[in-house]
Coordinates of C-alpha atoms in Angstrom, one line a residue:
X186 CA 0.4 18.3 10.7
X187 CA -2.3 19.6 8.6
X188 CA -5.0 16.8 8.4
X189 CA -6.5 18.1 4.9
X190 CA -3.0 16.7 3.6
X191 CA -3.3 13.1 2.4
X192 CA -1.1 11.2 0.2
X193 CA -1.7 8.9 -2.9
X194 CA 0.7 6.1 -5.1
X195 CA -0.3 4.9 -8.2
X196 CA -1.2 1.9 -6.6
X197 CA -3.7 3.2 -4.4
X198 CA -1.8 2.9 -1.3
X199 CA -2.5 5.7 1.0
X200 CA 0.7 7.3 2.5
X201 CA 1.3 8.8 5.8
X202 CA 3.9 11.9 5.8
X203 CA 7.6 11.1 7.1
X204 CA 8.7 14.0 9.4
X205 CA 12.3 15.4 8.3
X206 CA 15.2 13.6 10.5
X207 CA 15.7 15.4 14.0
X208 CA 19.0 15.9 15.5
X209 CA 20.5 15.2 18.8
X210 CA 21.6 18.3 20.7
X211 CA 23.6 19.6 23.9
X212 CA 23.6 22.9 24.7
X213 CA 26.5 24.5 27.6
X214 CA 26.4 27.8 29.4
X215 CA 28.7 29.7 31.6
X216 CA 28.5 32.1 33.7
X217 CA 29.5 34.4 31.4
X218 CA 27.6 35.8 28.7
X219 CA 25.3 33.2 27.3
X220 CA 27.0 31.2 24.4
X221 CA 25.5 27.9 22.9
X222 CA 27.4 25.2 21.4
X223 CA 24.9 23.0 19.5
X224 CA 26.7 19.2 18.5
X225 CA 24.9 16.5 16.2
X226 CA 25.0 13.3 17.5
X227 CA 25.0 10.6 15.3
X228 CA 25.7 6.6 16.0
X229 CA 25.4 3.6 13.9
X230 CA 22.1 2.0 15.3
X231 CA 22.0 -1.1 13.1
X232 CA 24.3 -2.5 10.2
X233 CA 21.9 -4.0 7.0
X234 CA 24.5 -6.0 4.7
X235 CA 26.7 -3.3 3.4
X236 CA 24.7 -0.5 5.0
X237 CA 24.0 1.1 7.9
X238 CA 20.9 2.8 10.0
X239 CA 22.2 5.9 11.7
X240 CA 20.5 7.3 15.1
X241 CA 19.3 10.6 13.5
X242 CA 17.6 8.4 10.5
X243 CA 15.9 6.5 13.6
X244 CA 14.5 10.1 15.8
X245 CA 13.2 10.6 12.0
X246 CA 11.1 7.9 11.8
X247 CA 10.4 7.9 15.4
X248 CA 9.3 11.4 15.4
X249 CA 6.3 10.8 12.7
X250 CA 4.7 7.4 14.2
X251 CA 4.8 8.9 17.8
X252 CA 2.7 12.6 15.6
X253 CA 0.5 9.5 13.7
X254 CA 0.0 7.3 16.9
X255 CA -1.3 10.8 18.9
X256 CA -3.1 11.5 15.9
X257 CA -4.8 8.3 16.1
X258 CA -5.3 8.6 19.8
X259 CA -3.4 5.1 20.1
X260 CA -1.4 5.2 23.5
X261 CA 2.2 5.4 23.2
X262 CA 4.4 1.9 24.1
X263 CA 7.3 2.9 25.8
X264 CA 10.1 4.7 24.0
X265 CA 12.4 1.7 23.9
X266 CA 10.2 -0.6 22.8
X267 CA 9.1 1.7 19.7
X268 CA 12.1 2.2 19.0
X269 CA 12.9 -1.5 18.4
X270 CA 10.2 -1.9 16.7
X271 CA 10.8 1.0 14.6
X272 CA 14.4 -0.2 13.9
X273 CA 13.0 -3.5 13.1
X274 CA 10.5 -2.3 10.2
X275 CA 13.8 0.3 9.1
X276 CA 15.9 -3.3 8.7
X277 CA 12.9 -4.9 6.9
X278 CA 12.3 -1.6 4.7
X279 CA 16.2 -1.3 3.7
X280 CA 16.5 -4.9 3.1
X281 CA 13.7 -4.5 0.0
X282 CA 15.5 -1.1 -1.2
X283 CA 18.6 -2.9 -1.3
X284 CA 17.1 -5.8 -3.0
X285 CA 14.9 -3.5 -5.5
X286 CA 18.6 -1.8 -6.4
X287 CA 20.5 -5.1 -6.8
X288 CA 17.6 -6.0 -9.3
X289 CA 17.2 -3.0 -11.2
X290 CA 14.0 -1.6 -9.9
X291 CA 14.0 2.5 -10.8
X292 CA 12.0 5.5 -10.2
X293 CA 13.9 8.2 -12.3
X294 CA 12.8 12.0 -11.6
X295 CA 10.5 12.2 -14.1
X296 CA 8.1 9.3 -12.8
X297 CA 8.5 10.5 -9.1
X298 CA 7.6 14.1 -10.7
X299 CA 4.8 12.8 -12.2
X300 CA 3.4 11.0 -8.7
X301 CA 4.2 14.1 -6.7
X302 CA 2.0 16.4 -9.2
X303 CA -0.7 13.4 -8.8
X304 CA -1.1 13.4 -4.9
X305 CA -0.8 17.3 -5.0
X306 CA -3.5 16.9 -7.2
X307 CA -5.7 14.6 -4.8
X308 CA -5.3 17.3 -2.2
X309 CA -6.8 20.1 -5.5
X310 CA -3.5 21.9 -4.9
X311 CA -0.7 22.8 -7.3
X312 CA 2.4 21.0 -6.6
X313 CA 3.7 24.6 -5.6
X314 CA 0.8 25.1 -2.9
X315 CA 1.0 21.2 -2.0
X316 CA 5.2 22.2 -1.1
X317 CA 4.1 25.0 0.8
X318 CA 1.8 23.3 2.7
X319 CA 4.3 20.5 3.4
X320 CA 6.7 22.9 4.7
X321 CA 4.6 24.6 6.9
X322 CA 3.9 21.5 8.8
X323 CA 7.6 20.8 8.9
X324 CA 8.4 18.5 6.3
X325 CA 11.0 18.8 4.2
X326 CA 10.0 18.5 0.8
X327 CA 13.3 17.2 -0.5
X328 CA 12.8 14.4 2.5
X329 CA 9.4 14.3 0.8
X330 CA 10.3 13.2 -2.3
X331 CA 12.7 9.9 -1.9
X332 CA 9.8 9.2 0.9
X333 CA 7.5 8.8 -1.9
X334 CA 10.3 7.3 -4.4
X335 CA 10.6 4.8 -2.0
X336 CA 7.4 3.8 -1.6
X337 CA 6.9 3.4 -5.4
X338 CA 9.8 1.5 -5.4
X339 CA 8.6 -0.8 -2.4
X340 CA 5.3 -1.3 -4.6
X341 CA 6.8 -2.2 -7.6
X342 CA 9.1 -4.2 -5.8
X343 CA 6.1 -6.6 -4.2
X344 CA 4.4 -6.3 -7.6
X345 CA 7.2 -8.0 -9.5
X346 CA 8.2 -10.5 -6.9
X347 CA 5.1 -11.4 -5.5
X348 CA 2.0 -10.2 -7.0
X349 CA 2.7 -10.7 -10.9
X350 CA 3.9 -14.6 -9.9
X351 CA 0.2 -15.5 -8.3
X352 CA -1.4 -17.6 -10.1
X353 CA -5.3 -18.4 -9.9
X354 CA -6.8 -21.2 -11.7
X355 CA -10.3 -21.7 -12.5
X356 CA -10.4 -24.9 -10.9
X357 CA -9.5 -22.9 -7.6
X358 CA -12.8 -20.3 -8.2
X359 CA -14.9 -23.7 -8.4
X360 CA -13.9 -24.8 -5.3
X361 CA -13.7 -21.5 -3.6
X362 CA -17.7 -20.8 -5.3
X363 CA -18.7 -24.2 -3.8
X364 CA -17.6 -23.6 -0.6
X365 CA -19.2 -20.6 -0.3
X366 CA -22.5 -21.7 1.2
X367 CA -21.0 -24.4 3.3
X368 CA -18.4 -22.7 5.2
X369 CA -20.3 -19.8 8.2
X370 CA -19.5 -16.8 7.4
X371 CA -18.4 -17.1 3.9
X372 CA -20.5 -15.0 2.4
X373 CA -19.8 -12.1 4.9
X374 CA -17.0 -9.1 5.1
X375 CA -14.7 -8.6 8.2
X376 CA -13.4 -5.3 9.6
X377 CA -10.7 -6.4 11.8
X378 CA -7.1 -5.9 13.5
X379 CA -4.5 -7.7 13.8
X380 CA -1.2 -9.1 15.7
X381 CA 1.5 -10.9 13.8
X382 CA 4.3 -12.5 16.1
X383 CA 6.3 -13.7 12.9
X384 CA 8.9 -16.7 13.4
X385 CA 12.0 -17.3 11.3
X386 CA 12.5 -19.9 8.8
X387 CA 13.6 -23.0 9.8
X388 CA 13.5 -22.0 13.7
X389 CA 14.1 -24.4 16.3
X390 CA 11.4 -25.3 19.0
X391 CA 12.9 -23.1 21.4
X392 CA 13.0 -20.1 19.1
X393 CA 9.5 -21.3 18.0
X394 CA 8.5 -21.7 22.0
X395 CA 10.0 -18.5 22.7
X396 CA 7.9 -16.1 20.0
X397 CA 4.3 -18.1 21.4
X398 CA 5.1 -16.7 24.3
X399 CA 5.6 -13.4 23.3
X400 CA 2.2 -13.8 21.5
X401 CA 0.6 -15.3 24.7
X402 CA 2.0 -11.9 26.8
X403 CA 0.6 -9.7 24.2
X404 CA -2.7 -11.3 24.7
X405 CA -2.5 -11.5 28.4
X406 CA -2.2 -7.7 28.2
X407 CA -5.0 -7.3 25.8
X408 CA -7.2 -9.2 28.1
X409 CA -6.2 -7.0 30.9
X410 CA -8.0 -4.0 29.3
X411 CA -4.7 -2.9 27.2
X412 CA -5.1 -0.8 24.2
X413 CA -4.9 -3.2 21.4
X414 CA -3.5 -0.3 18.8
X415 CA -0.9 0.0 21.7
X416 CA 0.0 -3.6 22.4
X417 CA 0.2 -3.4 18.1
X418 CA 3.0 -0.8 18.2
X419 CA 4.9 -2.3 21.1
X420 CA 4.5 -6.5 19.7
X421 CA 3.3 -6.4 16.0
X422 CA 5.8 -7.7 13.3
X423 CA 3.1 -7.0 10.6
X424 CA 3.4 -3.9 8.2
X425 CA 0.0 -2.5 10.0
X426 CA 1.7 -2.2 13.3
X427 CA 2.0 1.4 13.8
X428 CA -1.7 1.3 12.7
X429 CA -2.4 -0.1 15.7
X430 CA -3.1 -3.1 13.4
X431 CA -6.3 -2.4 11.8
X432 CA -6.6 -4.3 8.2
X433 CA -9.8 -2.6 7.4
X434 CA -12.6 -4.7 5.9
X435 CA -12.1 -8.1 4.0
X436 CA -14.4 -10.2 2.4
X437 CA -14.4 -13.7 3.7
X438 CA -12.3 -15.2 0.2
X439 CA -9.3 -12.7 1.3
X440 CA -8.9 -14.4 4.7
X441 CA -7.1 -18.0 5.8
X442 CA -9.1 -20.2 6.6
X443 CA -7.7 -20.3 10.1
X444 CA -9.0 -16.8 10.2
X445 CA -12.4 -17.1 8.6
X446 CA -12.9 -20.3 11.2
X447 CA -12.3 -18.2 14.1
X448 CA -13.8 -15.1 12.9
X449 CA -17.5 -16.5 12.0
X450 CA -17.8 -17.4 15.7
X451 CA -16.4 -14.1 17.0
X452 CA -19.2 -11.0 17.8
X453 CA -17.7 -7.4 17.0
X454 CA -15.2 -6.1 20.2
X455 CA -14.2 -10.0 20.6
X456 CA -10.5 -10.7 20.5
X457 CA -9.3 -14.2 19.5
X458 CA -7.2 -16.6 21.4
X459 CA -3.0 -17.2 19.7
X460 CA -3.8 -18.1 16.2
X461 CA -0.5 -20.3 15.0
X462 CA -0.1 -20.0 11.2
X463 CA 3.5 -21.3 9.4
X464 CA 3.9 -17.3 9.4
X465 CA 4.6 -17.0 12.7
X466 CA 1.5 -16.7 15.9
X467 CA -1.7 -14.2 15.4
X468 CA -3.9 -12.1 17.2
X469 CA -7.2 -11.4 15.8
X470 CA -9.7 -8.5 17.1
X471 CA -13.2 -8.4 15.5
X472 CA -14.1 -4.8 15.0
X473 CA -17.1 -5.5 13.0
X474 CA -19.2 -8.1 10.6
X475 CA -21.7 -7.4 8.1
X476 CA -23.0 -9.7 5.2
X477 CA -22.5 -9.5 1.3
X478 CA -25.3 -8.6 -1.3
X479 CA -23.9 -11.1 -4.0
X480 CA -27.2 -10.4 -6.4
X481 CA -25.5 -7.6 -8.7
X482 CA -27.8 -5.5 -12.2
X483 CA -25.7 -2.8 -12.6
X484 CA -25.3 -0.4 -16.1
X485 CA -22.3 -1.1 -18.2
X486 CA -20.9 1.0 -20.6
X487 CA -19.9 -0.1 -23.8
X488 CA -16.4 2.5 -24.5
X489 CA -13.0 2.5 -26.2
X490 CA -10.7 5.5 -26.0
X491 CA -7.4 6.2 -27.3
X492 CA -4.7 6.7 -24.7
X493 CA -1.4 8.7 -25.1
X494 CA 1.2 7.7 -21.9
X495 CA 3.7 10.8 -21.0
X496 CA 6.7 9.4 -20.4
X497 CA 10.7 11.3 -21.0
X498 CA 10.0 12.4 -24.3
X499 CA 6.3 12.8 -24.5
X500 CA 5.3 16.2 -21.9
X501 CA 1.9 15.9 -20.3
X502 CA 0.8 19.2 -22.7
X503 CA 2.4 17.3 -25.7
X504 CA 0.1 14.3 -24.7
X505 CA -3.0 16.4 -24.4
X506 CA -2.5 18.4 -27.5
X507 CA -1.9 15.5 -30.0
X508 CA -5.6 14.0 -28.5
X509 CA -6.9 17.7 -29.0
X510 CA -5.8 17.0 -32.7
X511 CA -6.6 13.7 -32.9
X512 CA -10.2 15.0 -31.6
X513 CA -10.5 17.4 -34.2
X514 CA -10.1 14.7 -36.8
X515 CA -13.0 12.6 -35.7
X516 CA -15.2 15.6 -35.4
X517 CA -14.7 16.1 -38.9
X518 CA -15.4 12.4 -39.6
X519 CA -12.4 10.5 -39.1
X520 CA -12.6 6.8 -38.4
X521 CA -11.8 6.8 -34.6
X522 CA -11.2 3.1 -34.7
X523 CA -8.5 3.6 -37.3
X524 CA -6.8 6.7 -35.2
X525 CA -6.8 4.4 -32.1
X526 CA -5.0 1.7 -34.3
X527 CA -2.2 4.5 -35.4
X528 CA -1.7 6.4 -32.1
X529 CA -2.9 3.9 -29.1
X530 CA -0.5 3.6 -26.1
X531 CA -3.1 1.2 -24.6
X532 CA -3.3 -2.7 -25.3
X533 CA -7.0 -2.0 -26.7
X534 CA -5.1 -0.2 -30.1
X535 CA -5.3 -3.5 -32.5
X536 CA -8.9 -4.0 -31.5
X537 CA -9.8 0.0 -32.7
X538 CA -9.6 0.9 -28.9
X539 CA -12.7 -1.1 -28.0
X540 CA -13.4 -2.2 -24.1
X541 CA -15.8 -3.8 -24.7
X542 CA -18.5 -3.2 -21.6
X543 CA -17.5 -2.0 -18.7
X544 CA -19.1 -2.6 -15.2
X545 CA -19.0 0.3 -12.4
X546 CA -15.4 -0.2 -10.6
X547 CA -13.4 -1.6 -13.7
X548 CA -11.7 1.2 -14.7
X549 CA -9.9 4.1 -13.1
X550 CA -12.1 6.9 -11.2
X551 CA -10.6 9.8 -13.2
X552 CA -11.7 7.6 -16.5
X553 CA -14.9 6.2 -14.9
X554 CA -16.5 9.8 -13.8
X555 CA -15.9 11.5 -17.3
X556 CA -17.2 8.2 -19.1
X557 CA -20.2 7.9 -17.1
X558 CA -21.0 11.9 -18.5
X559 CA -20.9 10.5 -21.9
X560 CA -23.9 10.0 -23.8
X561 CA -24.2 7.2 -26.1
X562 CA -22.1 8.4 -29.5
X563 CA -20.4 11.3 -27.7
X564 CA -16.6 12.0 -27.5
X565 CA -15.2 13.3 -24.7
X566 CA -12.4 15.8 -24.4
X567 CA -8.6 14.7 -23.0
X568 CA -8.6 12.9 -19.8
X569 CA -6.1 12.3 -17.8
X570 CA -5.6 9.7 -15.5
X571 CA -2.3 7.6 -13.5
X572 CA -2.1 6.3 -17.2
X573 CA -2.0 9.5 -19.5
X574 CA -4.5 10.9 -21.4
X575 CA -7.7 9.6 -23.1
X576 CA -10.3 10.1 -25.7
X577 CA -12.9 8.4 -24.6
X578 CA -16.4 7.1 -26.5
X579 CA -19.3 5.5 -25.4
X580 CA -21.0 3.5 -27.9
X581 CA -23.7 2.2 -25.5
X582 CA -25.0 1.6 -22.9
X583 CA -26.8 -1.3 -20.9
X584 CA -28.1 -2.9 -17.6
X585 CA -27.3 -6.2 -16.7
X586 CA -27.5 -9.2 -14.2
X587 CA -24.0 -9.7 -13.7
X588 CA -24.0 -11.7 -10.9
X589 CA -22.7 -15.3 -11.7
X590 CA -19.3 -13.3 -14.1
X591 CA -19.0 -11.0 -10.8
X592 CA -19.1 -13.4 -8.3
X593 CA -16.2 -15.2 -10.2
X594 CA -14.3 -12.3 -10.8
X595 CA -14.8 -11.6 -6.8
X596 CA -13.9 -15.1 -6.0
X597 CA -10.5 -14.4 -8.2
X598 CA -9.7 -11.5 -6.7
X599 CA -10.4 -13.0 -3.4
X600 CA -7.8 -15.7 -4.0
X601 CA -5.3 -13.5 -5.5
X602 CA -5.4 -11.2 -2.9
X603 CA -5.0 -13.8 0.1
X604 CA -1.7 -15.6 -2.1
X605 CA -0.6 -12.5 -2.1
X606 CA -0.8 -11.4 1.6
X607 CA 0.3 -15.0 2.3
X608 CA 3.2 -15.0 -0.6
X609 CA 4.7 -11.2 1.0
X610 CA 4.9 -12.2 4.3
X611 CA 6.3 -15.3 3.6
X612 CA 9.1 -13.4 0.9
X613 CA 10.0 -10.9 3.4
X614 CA 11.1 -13.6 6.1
X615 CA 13.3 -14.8 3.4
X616 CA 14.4 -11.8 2.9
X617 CA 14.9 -10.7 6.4
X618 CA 16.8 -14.0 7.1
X619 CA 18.8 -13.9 4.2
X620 CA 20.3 -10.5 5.5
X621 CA 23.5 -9.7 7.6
X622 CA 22.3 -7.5 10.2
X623 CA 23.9 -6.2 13.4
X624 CA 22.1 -4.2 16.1
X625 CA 23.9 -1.3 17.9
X626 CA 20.9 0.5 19.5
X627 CA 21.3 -0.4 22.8
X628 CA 22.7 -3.7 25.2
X629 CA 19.4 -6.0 24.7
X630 CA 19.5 -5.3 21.0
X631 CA 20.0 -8.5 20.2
X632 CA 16.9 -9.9 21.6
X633 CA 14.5 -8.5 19.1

């Protein structure tokens, strides 16, 4: 696959591409002239409620993470264990579609339109040259598509169920901001990997006693010099799996305690002993450590824009010509304020489009890079960003000690993001349990 391909959602998830579904295939000759009879193959591999997981849709998947494992240079388990793995994350995965349907989460054509023409875009193609270049790698850009619908759909999904329900109050920043210089390592960022053994709700101690030692073999393998993106692949329950685990770097806030504990006493290339959360057993690997500046003076920017969304009815060149006009207007001296009032898609309208100051990172980088060009006063032409299009102003400009608001804006969304890890994890147990689901893939199915 071509490696100057990468893949963007709205949501800033980076995707990897799903190879087109492979078929199964004998061929017979004679001795008589050669003549080739090709068959498909297809089997039910696992039944999800009222759906099913066929053996082609399974070589599909399998296909890509063995081409993104090599790619990584993470050694491959052994077929039939990736492949239960794989099926695994498929059951997970269809569960949450099925869910997202049931519950009326959508990506019509126009929306998924609109994402395809922004990760084509990312890769400073035209969708046109991005579906070339898709198909010239062998990916079916039809395939493409629902891959990337589904994803959406997936994030919106954990968005509304999980995400939007977190809730971080301000006595929970206080505590967090006091515990900060008393607890090692709090004030330091992790780059690590992980191994998540999850168990079942309401599992009985042999169930329980059964997945610790399935955590305990992964480690004894680790600790006999086993690739640790391979044991990932072959024991991993956690989305990062096929990875080979790595969670990238994490401040200290985003972690469990049970994690931070462990890691502060780890050097980088240490791997920790079974970790045993109400989650299920973890495996921790250390990759590196580094401390946190926390002092911050950075320059804000004091802006407001106007912002026209594109949506069914409203074309990306309507959206961009009506800010053209509206541009026009306040060249020749109309009161921006009073335009952004009128015509405003964003939530700043009734405040005359003001943003009051912005700090480096708060916005958007399409919006952030053609502010930052401004000059104090001047109007910029249409933007566009994942939002729509904007007319941006800067008003002015400033530097500032913002330490004390950052640190509790960091400590927010240090606690937000670690409920919502926690909260996910936890939601799609319940889902996965909540399921009917029958393995067919092979005679020890039923053991995974």
């Amino acid at each position: 696959m071509n490696s100057k391909i990468v893949t963007y959602l709205p949501a800033a998830a980076v995707l990897a591409f799903a190879l087109s579904a492979s078929s199964l295939a004998s061929a017979a000759e004679t001795s008589t002239p050669v003549k080739r009879h090709i068959e498909t193959i297809d089997h039910i591999v696992a039944v999800v409620n009222d759906d099913v997981i066929t053996r082609i849709e399974l070589d599909g998947r399998l296909n890509s993470v063995i081409h993104q494992l090599e790619t990584q240079k993470i050694p491959l388990p052994p077929r039939n264990v990736l492949e239960h793995q794989l099926l695994e994350r498929m059951v997970i995965e269809r569960t949450q579609l099925q869910f997202a349907a049931q519950s009326g989460v959508r990506v019509d054509d126009v929306q998924l339109d609109h994402a395809i023409q922004r990760i084509a875009q990312e890769n400073k193609l035209s969708v046109e040259a991005f579906r070339a270049a898709l198909e010239k790698d062998g990916v079916n850009f039809n395939k493409f598509r629902e891959d990337i619908r589904n994803e959406i759909i997936l994030t919106r999904l954990r968005e509304r169920e999980v995400e939007n329900r977190v809730v971080v109050t301000d006595g929970e920043i206080d505590t967090f901001l006091s515990n900060q210089t008393a607890q090692p390592g709090s004030n330091g960022e992790f780059n690590l990997a992980h191994i998540l053994v999850t168990v079942p709700e309401q599992a009985n101690p042999e169930l329980i006693q059964t997945k610790r030692a399935r955590a305990e073999q992964a480690l004894a393998q680790i600790k006999k010099g086993a690739d640790f993106g391979q044991i990932s692949a072959t024991y991993s329950d956690a989305q990062d799996a096929m990875q080979g685990g790595n969670v990238g770097w994490r401040s200290a806030g985003q972690l469990p305690g049970l994690f931070l504990d462990t890691l502060a006493a780890m050097q980088p290339g240490e791997v920790s002993p079974v970790l045993h959360s109400p989650n299920g057993f973890h495996i921790l690997k250390l990759l590196d450590k580094r401390g946190k500046d926390v002092t911050l003076v950075v320059e804000q920017t004091h802006a407001r824009h106007i912002l026209i969304k594109t949506n069914e009815v409203v074309s990306e060149s309507d959206a961009r010509n009506r800010l053209l006009q509206l541009k026009e207007r306040i060249d020749n001296g109309a009161n921006f304020a009073e335009l952004a009032r009128l015509h405003s898609d964003d939530g700043s309208a009734a405040k005359g489009g003001d943003l009051g100051w912005l700090s480096p990172g708060d916005t958007v980088p399409e919006f952030e890079k053609a502010m930052t060009a401004l000059k104090p006063g001047q109007l910029s032409a249409p933007v566009q960003s994942p939002f729509g299009w904007h007319l941006i102003q800067v008003l002015e400009r400033r530097t500032q000690d913002v330490t004390k608001e950052r640190l509790r804006l960091l400590a927010r969304q240090a606690i937000r993001d670690r409920k919502s890890d926690e909260n996910y994890q936890e939601w799609l147990r319940q889902l996965r349990d909540r399921a009917y689901i029958e393995f067919h893939l092979s005679e020890d199915a039923e053991n995974l």
